Short mmCIF file of C-alpha atoms and ligand atoms in Angstrom, two decimals:
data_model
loop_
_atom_site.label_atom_id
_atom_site.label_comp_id
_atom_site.label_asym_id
_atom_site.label_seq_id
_atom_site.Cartn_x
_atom_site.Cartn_y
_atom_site.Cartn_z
CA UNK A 807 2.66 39.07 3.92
CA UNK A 808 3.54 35.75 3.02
CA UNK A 809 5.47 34.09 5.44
CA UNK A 810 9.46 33.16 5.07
CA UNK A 811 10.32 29.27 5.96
CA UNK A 812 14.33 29.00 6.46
CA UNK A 813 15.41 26.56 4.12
CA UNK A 814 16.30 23.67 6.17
CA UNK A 815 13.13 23.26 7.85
CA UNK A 816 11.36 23.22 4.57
CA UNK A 817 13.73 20.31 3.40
CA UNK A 818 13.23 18.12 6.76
CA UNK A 819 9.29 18.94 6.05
CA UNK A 820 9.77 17.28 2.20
CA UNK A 821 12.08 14.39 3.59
CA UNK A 822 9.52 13.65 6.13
CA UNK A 823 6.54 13.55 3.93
CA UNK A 824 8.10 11.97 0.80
CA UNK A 825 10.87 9.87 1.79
CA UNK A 826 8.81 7.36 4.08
CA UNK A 827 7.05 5.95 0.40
CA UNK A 828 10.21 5.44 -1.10
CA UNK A 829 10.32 1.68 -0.33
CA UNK A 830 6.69 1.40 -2.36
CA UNK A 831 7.83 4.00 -5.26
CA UNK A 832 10.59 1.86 -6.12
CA UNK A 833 8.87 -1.06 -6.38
CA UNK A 834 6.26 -0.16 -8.13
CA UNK A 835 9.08 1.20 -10.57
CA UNK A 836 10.92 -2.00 -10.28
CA UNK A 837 7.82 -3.81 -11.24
CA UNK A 838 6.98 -1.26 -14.07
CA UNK A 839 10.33 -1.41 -16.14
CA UNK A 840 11.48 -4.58 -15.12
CA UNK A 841 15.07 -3.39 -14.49
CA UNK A 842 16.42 -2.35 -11.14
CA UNK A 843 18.86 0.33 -12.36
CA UNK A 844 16.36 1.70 -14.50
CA UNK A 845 14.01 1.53 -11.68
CA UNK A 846 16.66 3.45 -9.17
CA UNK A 847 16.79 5.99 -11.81
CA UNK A 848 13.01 6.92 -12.21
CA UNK A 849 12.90 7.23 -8.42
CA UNK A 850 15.56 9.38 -8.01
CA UNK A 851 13.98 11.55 -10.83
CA UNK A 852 10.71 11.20 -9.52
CA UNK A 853 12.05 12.90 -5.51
CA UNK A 854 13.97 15.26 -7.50
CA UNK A 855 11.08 16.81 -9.33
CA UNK A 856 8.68 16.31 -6.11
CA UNK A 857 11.47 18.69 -4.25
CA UNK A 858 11.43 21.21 -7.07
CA UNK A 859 7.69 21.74 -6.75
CA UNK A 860 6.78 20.99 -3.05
CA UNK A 861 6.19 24.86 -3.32
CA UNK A 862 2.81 24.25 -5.10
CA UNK A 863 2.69 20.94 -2.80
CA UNK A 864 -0.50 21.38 -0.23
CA UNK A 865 0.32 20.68 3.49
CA UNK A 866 -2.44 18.00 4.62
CA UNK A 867 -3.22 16.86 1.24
CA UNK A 868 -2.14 13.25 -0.16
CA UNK A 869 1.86 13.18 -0.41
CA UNK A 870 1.59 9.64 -1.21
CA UNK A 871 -0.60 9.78 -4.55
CA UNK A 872 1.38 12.92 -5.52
CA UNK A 873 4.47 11.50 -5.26
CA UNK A 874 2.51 7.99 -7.48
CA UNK A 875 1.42 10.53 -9.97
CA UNK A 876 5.38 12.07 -10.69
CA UNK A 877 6.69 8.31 -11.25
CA UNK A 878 3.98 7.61 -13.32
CA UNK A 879 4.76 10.25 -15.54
CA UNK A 880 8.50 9.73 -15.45
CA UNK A 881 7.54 5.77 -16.40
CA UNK A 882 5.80 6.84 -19.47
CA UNK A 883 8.09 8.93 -20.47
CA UNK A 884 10.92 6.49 -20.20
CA UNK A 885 8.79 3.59 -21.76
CA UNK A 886 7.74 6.22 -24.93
CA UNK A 887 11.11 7.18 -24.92
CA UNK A 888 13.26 3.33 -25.06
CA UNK A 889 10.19 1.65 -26.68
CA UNK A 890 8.81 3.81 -29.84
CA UNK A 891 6.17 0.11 -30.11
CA UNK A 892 4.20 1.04 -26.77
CA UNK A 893 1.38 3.24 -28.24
CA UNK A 894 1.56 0.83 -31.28
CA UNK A 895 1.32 -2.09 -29.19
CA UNK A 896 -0.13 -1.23 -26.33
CA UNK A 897 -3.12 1.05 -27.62
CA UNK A 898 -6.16 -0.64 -25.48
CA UNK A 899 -8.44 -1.76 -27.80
CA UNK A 900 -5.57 -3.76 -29.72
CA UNK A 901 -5.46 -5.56 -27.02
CA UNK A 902 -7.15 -8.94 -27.01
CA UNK A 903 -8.48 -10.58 -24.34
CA UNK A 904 -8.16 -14.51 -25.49
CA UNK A 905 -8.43 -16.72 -22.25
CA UNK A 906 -10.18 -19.29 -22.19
CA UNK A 907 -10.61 -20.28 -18.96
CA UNK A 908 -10.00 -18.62 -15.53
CA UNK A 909 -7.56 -21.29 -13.72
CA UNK A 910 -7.85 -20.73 -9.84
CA UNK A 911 -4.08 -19.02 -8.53
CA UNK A 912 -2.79 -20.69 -5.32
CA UNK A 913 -1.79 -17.93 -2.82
CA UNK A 914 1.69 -20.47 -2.31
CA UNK A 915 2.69 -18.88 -6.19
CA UNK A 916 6.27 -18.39 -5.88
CA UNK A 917 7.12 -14.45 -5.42
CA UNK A 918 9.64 -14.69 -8.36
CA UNK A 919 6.94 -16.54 -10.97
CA UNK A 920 4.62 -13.61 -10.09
CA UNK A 921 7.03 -11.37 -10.71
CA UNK A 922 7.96 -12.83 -14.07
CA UNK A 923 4.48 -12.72 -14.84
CA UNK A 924 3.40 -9.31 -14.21
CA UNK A 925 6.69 -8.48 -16.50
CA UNK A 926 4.86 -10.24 -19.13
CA UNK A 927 2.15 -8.19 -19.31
CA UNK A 928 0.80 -5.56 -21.15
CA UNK A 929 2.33 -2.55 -19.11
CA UNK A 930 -1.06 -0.66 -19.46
CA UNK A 931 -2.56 -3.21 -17.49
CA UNK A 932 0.56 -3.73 -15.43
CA UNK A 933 0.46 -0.62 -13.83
CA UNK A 934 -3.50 -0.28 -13.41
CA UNK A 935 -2.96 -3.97 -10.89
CA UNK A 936 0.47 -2.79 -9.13
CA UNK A 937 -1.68 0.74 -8.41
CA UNK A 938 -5.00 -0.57 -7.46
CA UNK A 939 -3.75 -4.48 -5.82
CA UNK A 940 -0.68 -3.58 -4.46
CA UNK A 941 -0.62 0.14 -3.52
CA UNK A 942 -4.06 -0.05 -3.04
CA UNK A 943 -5.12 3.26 -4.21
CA UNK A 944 -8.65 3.88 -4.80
CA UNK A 945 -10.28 4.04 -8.22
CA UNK A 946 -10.74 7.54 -7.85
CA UNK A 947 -7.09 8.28 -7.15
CA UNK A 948 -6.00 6.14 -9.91
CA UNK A 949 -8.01 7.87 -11.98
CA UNK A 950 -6.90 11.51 -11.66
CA UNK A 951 -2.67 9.68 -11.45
CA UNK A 952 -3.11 8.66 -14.98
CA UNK A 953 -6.44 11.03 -16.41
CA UNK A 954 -8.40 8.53 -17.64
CA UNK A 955 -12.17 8.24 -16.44
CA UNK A 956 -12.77 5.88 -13.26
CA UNK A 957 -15.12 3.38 -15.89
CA UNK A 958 -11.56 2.74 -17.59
CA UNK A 959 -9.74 1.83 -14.11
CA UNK A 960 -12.45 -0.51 -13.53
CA UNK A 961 -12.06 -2.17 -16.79
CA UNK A 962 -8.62 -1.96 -17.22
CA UNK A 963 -8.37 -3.31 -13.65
CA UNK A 964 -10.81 -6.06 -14.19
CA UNK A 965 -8.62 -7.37 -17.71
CA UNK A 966 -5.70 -6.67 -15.49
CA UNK A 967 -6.30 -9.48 -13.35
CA UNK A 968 -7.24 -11.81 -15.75
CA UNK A 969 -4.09 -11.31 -18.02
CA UNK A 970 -1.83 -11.89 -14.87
CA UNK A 971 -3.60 -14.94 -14.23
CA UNK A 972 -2.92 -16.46 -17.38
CA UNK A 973 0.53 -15.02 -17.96
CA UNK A 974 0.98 -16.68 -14.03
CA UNK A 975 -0.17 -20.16 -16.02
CA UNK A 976 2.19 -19.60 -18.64
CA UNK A 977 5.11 -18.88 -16.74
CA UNK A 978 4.01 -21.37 -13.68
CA UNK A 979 1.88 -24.37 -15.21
CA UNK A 980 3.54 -27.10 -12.35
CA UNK A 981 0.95 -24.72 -10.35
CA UNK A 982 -2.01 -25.83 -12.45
CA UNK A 983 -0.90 -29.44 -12.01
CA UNK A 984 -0.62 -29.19 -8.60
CA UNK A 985 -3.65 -27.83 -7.94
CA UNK A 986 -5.51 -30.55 -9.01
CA UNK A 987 -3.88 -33.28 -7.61
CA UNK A 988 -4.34 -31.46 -4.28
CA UNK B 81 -29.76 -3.11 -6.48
CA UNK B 82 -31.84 -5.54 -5.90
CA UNK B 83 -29.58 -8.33 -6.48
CA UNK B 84 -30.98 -11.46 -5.13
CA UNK B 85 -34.38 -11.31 -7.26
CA UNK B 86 -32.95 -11.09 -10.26
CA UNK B 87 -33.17 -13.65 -12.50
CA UNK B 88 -29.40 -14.66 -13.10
CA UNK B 89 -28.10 -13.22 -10.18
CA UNK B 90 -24.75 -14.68 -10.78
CA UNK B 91 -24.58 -12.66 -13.84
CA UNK B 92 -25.03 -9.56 -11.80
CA UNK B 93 -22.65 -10.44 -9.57
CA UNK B 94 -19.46 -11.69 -11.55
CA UNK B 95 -19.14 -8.29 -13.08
CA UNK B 96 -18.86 -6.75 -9.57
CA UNK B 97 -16.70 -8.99 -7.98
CA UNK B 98 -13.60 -6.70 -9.45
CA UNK B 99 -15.08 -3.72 -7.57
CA UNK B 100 -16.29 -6.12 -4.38
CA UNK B 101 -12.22 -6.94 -3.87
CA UNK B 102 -11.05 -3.42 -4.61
CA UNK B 103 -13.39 -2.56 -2.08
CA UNK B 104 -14.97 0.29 -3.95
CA UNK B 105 -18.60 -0.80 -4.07
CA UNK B 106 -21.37 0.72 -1.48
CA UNK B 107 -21.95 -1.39 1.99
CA UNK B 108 -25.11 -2.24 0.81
CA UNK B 109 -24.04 -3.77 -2.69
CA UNK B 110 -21.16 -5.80 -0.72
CA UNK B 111 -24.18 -7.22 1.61
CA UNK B 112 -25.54 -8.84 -1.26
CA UNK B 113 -22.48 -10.05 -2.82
CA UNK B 114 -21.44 -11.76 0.46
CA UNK B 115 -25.09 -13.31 0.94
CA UNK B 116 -24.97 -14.80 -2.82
CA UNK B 117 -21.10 -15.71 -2.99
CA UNK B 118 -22.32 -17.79 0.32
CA UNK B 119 -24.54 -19.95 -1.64
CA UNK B 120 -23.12 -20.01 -4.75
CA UNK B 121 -19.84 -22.29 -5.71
CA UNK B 122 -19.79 -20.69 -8.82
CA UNK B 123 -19.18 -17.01 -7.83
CA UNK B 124 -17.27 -17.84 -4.71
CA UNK B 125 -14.42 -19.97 -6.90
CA UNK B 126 -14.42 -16.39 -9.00
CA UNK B 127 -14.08 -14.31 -5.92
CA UNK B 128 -11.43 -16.60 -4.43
CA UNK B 129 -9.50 -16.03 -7.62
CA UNK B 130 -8.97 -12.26 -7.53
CA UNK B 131 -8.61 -12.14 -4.45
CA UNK B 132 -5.60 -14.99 -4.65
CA UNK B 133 -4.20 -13.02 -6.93
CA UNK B 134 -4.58 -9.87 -5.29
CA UNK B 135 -2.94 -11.23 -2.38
CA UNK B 136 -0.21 -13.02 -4.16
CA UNK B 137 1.27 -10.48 -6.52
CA UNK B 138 0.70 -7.78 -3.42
CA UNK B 139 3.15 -10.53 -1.39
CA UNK B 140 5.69 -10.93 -4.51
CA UNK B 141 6.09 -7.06 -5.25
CA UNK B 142 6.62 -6.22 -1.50
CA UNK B 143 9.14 -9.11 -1.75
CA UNK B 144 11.16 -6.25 -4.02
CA UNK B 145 13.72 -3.98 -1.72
CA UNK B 146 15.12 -0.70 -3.00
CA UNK B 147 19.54 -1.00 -2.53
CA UNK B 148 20.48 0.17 0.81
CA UNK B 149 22.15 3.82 -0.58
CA UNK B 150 19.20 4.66 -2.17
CA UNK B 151 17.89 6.83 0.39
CA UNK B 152 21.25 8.44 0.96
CA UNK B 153 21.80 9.09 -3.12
CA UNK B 154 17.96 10.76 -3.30
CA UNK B 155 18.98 13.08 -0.41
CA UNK B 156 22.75 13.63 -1.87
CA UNK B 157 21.14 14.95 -5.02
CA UNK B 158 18.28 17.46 -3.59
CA UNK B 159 19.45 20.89 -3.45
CA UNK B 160 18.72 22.91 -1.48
CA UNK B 161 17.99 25.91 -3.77
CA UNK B 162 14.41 25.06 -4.72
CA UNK B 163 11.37 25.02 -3.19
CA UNK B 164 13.22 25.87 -0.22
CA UNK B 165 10.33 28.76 0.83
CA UNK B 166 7.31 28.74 0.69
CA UNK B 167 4.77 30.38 -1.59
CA UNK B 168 6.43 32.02 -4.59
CA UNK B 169 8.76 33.27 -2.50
CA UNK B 170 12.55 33.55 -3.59
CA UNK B 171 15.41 33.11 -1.21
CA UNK B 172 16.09 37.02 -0.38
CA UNK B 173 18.76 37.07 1.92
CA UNK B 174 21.01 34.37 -0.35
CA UNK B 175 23.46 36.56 -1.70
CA UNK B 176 25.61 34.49 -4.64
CA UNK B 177 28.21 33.63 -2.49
CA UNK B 178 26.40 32.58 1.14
CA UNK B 179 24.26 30.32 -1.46
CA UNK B 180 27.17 28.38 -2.97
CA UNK B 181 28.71 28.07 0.56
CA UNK B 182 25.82 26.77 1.89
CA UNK B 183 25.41 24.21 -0.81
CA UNK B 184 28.82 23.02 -0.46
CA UNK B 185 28.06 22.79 3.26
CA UNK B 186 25.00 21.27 2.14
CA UNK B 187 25.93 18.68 0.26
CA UNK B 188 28.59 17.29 2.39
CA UNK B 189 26.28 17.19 5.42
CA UNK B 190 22.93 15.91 3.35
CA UNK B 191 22.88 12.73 5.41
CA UNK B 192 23.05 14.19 8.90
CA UNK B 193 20.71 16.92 8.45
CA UNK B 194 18.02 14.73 7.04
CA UNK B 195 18.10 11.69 9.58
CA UNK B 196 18.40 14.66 12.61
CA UNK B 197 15.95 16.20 10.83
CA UNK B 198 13.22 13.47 10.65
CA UNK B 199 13.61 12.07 14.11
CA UNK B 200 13.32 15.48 15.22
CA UNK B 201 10.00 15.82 13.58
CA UNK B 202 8.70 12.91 14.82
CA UNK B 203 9.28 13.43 18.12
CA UNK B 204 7.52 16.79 18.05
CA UNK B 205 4.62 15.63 16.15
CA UNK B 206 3.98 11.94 17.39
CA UNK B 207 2.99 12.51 20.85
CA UNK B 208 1.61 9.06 22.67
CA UNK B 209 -2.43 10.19 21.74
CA UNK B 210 -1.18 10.80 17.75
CA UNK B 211 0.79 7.60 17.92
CA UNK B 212 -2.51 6.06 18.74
CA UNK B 213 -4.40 7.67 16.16
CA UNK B 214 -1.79 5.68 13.98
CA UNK B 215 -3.77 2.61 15.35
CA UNK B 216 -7.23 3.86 14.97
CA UNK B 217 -6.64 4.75 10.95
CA UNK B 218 -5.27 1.14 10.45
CA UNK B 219 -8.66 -0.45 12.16
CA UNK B 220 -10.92 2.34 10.62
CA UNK B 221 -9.06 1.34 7.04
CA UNK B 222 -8.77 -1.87 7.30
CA UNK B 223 -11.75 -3.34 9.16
CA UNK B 224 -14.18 -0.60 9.13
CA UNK B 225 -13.96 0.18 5.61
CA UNK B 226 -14.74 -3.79 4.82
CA UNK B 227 -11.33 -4.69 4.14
CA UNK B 228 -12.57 -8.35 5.75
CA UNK B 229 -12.38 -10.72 3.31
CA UNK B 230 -15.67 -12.63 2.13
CA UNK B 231 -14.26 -16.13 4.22
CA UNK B 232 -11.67 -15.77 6.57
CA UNK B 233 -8.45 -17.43 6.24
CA UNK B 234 -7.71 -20.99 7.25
CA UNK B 235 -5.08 -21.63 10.01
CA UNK B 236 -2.59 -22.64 7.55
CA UNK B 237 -2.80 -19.38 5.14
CA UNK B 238 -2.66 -17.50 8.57
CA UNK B 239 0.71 -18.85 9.27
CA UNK B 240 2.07 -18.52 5.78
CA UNK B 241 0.69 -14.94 5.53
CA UNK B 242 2.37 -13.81 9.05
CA UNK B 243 5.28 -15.66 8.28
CA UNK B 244 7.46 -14.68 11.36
CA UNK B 245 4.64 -13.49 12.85
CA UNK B 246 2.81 -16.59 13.29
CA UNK B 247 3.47 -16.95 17.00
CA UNK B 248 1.00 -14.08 17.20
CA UNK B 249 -1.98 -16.62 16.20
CA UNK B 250 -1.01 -18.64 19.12
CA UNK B 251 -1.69 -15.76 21.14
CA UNK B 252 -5.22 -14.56 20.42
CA UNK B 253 -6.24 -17.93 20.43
CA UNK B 254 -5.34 -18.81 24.01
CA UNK B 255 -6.47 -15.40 24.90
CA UNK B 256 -9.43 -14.82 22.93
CA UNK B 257 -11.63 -17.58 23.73
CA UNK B 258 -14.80 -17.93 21.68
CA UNK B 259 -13.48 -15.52 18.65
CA UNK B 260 -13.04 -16.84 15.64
CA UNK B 261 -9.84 -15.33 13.11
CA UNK B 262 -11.45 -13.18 10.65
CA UNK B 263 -8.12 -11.78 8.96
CA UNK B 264 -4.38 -11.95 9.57
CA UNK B 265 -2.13 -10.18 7.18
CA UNK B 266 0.48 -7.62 6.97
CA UNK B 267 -0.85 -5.04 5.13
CA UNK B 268 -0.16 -1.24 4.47
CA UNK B 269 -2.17 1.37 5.16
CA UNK B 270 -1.34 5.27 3.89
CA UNK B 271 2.39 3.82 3.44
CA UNK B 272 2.55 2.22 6.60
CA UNK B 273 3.05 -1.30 7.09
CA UNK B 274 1.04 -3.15 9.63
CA UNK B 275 0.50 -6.67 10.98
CA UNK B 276 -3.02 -6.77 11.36
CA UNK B 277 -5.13 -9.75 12.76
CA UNK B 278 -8.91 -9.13 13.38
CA UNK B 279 -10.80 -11.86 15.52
CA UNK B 280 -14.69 -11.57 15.58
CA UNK B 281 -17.19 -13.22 17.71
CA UNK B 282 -21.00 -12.10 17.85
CA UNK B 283 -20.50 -9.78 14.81
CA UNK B 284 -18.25 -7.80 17.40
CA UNK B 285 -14.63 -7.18 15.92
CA UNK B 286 -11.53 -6.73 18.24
CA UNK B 287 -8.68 -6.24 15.75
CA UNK B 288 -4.79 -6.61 16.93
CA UNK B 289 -2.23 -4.48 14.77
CA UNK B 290 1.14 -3.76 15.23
CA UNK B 291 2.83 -1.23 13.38
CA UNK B 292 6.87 -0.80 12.32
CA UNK B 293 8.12 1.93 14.34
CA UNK B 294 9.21 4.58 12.63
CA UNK B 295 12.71 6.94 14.16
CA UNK B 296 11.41 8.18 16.83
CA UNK B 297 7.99 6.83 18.19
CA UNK B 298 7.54 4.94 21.25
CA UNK B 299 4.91 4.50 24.39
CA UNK B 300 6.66 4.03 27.02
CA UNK B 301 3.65 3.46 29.26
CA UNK B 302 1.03 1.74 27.63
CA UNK B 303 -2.04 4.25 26.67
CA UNK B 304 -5.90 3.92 25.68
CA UNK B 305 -8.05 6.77 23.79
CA UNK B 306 -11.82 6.00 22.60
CA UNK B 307 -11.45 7.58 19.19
CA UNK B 308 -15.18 8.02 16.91
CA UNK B 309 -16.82 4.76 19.06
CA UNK B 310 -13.46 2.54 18.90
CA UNK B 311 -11.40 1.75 21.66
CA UNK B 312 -7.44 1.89 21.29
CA UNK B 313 -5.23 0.38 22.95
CA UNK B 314 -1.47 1.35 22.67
CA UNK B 315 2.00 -0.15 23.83
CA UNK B 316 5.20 -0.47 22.88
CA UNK B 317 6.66 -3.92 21.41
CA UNK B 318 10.45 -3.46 20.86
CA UNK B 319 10.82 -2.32 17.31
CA UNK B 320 6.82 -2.23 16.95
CA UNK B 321 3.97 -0.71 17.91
CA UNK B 322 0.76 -2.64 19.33
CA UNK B 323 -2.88 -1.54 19.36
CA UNK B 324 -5.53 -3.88 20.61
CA UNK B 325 -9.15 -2.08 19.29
CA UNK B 326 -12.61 -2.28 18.66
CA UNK B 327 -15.70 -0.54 19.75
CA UNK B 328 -15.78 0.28 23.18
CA UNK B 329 -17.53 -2.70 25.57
CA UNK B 330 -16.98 -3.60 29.31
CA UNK B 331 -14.38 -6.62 28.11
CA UNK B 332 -12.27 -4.95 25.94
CA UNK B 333 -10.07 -3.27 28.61
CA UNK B 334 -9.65 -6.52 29.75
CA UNK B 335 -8.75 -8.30 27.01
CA UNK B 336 -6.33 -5.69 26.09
CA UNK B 337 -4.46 -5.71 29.60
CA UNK B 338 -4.25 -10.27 28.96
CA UNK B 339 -3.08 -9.61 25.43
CA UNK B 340 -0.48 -6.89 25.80
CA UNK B 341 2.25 -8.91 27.86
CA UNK B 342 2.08 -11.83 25.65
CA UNK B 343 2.00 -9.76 22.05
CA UNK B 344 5.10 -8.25 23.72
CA UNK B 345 6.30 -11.44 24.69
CA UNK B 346 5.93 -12.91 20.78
CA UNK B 347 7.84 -10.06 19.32
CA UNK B 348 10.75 -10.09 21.61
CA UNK B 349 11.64 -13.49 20.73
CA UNK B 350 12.03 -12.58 16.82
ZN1 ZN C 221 -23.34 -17.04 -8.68
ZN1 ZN C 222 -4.78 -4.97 7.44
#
């Protein structure tokens, strides 16, 4: 016979499995749409589907990627949604990959010129480096959050990096400068 | 792999490098990475760069903070109707009209139940030996599982990395004689946020972390576990948890008992 949870201590279980990544959920949202009310939004979205199906929600298994996986979703749908150019845009292989030259990054970059940056990206690409540099999920993990095969994280990843890089010159070239004088 | 007797091994290498910083490549493949990034300018310039960036735009998007009512507005709009059994279960004794009450009830008292709620938890779960299994993951993550990167920081990226923290540096260095600073970040591990230095010396690693409490935790005596071959060390550093660990030798307790007063010391005077 299945067993019977009262109702409160199932909540207080969900609160204290999901709520601790709420921090990291928004700002990976943040970072995603580039707009913090949008952002707010998506997050609140993203707990309130989480809470309608912590029922299917394994005890013991990774709380964290699920909860990754929900905003995910809820970001694509909002970016298919507001902007109908994304698959026209965005689809990988229009994508080119023109730099020319891979200028080193001081770690001193200002938070806010990263930020503006990353905004400048591709968002395909965008997410793939907030997930794997900043959350730090493994490949495999990233993998199943957005069903693609691993082989595309890695590549993804890899022209990730390098578009930030040169969006980071773009939006920061004193940085360039300075780095050579230094 | 044979990587080093290839003929351009720095074309084997540069398409790795993504996978060397991600940390997803096997022990053995990172071993050979390390050895040629060592003697080649080349491919260490092109490591330093990901991992710059890595570091940087990991810095700037943690630099982002949710508003404060956030929390309170996510819990406000939970109901308590779903998923509130477990299995397929549906509520059987919530007749219409005890429901709605409760709800009401509910929704007024959101805030109260959750934050009782959670600290209650806590306090039943985190006993002092879980608290320093918290420890043990971060050094098992973070160390263990090669998280060092391929040249340590300097001094001065240290002290810009720990920020507030920096006093900390001061402290293993006095105490720690002979190591050398392999790492010194704040990182998070499993959506915990750490401040994690590692010093090595005679490929032996002691690493220092100390971990933002969450509601609840504490050690009010400090506490030591040997957990799979690594000694912990737990105590309790005002709004933080410290661990002082590596694998078990005859100076770590030692070290551990110099270090604790003065990591305590450092984070009181925040
Ligand atoms: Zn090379
Ligand atoms: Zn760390």
């Amino acid at each position: 016979m299945p067993k019977v949870v009262p109702a409160e201590s199932r909540r207080n279980e969900f609160e204290a499995a999901a709520l601790p990544h709420m921090d990291d959920l928004f700002r990976t949202a943040s970072a995603m749409v580039s707009n913090r009310t949008q952002a707010e939004d998506l997050v609140q979205e993203t707990y309130l589907e989480a809470w309608k199906s912590f029922h299917r929600f394994e005890t013991g298994t990774n709380c964290r990627a699920w909860l990754f996986k929900i905003l995910i979703h809820r970001v694509h749908h909002y970016r298919r949604k507001w902007y109908q150019v994304f698959s026209k845009n965005e689809s990988e292989d229009l994508i080119v990959d023109n730099i020319k030259y891979e200028a080193p990054i001081p770690e001193d970059v200002k938070d806010e010129d990263l930020l503006t940056a990353l905004g400048r990206m591709p968002a395909m690409f965008r997410e793939i480096v907030l997930l794997a540099d900043v959350q730090e999920f493994a490949y495999k993990e990233i993998a199943k959050m957005l069903d693609i095969p691993v082989g595309t994280v890695m590549s993804r990843l890899s022209r990730g990096r390098k578009h930030l890089r040169e969006e980071l010159l773009a939006v920061a070239p004193a940085f360039a400068r300075e780095g050579q004088k230094a | 792999m044979n990587l080093i007797h290839s003929n351009s091994p720095c074309q084997r290498v540069r398409p790795l490098l993504d996978s060397y910083v991600s940390n997803e490549l096997l022990i053995e493949t990172n071993h050979d990475i390390l050895r040629h990034v060592g003697d080649c300018p080349q491919c260490r310039t092109a490591l330093q760069e990901i991992e710059g960036t890595r570091i940087a735009v990991r810095r700037a998007v943690r630099s982002i903070h949710p508003p404060a009512d956030l929390r309170e507005r996510i819990c406000a709009s939970l109901t308590p109707r779903e998923a509130a059994w477990t299995g397929s279960l549906r509520p059987r004794l919530a007749a219409p009209h005890v429901m709605s009450r409760w709800m009401a009830v509910a929704a007024a008292l959101t805030a109260v139940v959750l934050s009782v709620g959670i600290l209650r938890n806590l306090t039943l779960h985190r006993n002092s030996t879980g608290l320093l299994h918290v420890g043990w993951m971060d050094h098992k993550e973070c160390v263990q599982a090669g998280h060092l990167p391929a040249r340590p920081p300097t001094r001065e990226q240290a002290v810009t990395r720990l920020a507030s923290h920096s006093g900390l540096l001061g402290v293993v260095e006095a105490e720690m004689p002979g190591y050398v600073l392999r790492q010194a970040h704040e990182c998070t591990v499993a959506g915990r946020k750490y401040i994690h230095l590692a010093m090595a010396k005679g490929g032996h690693i002691v690493s220092v972390s100390l971990v933002r409490k969450n509601p609840g935790e504490r050690l009010p005596a400090p506490k030591s576990a040997t957990i799979e071959g690594v000694e912990v060390f737990g105590f309790d550093s005002g709004d933080y948890l410290g661990f002082v660990m590596g694998e078990v030798s005859k100076d770590l307790p030692g070290l551990a008992t110099k270090l604790t007063p003065r990591i305590q010391q450092v984070m009181q005077t925040l």
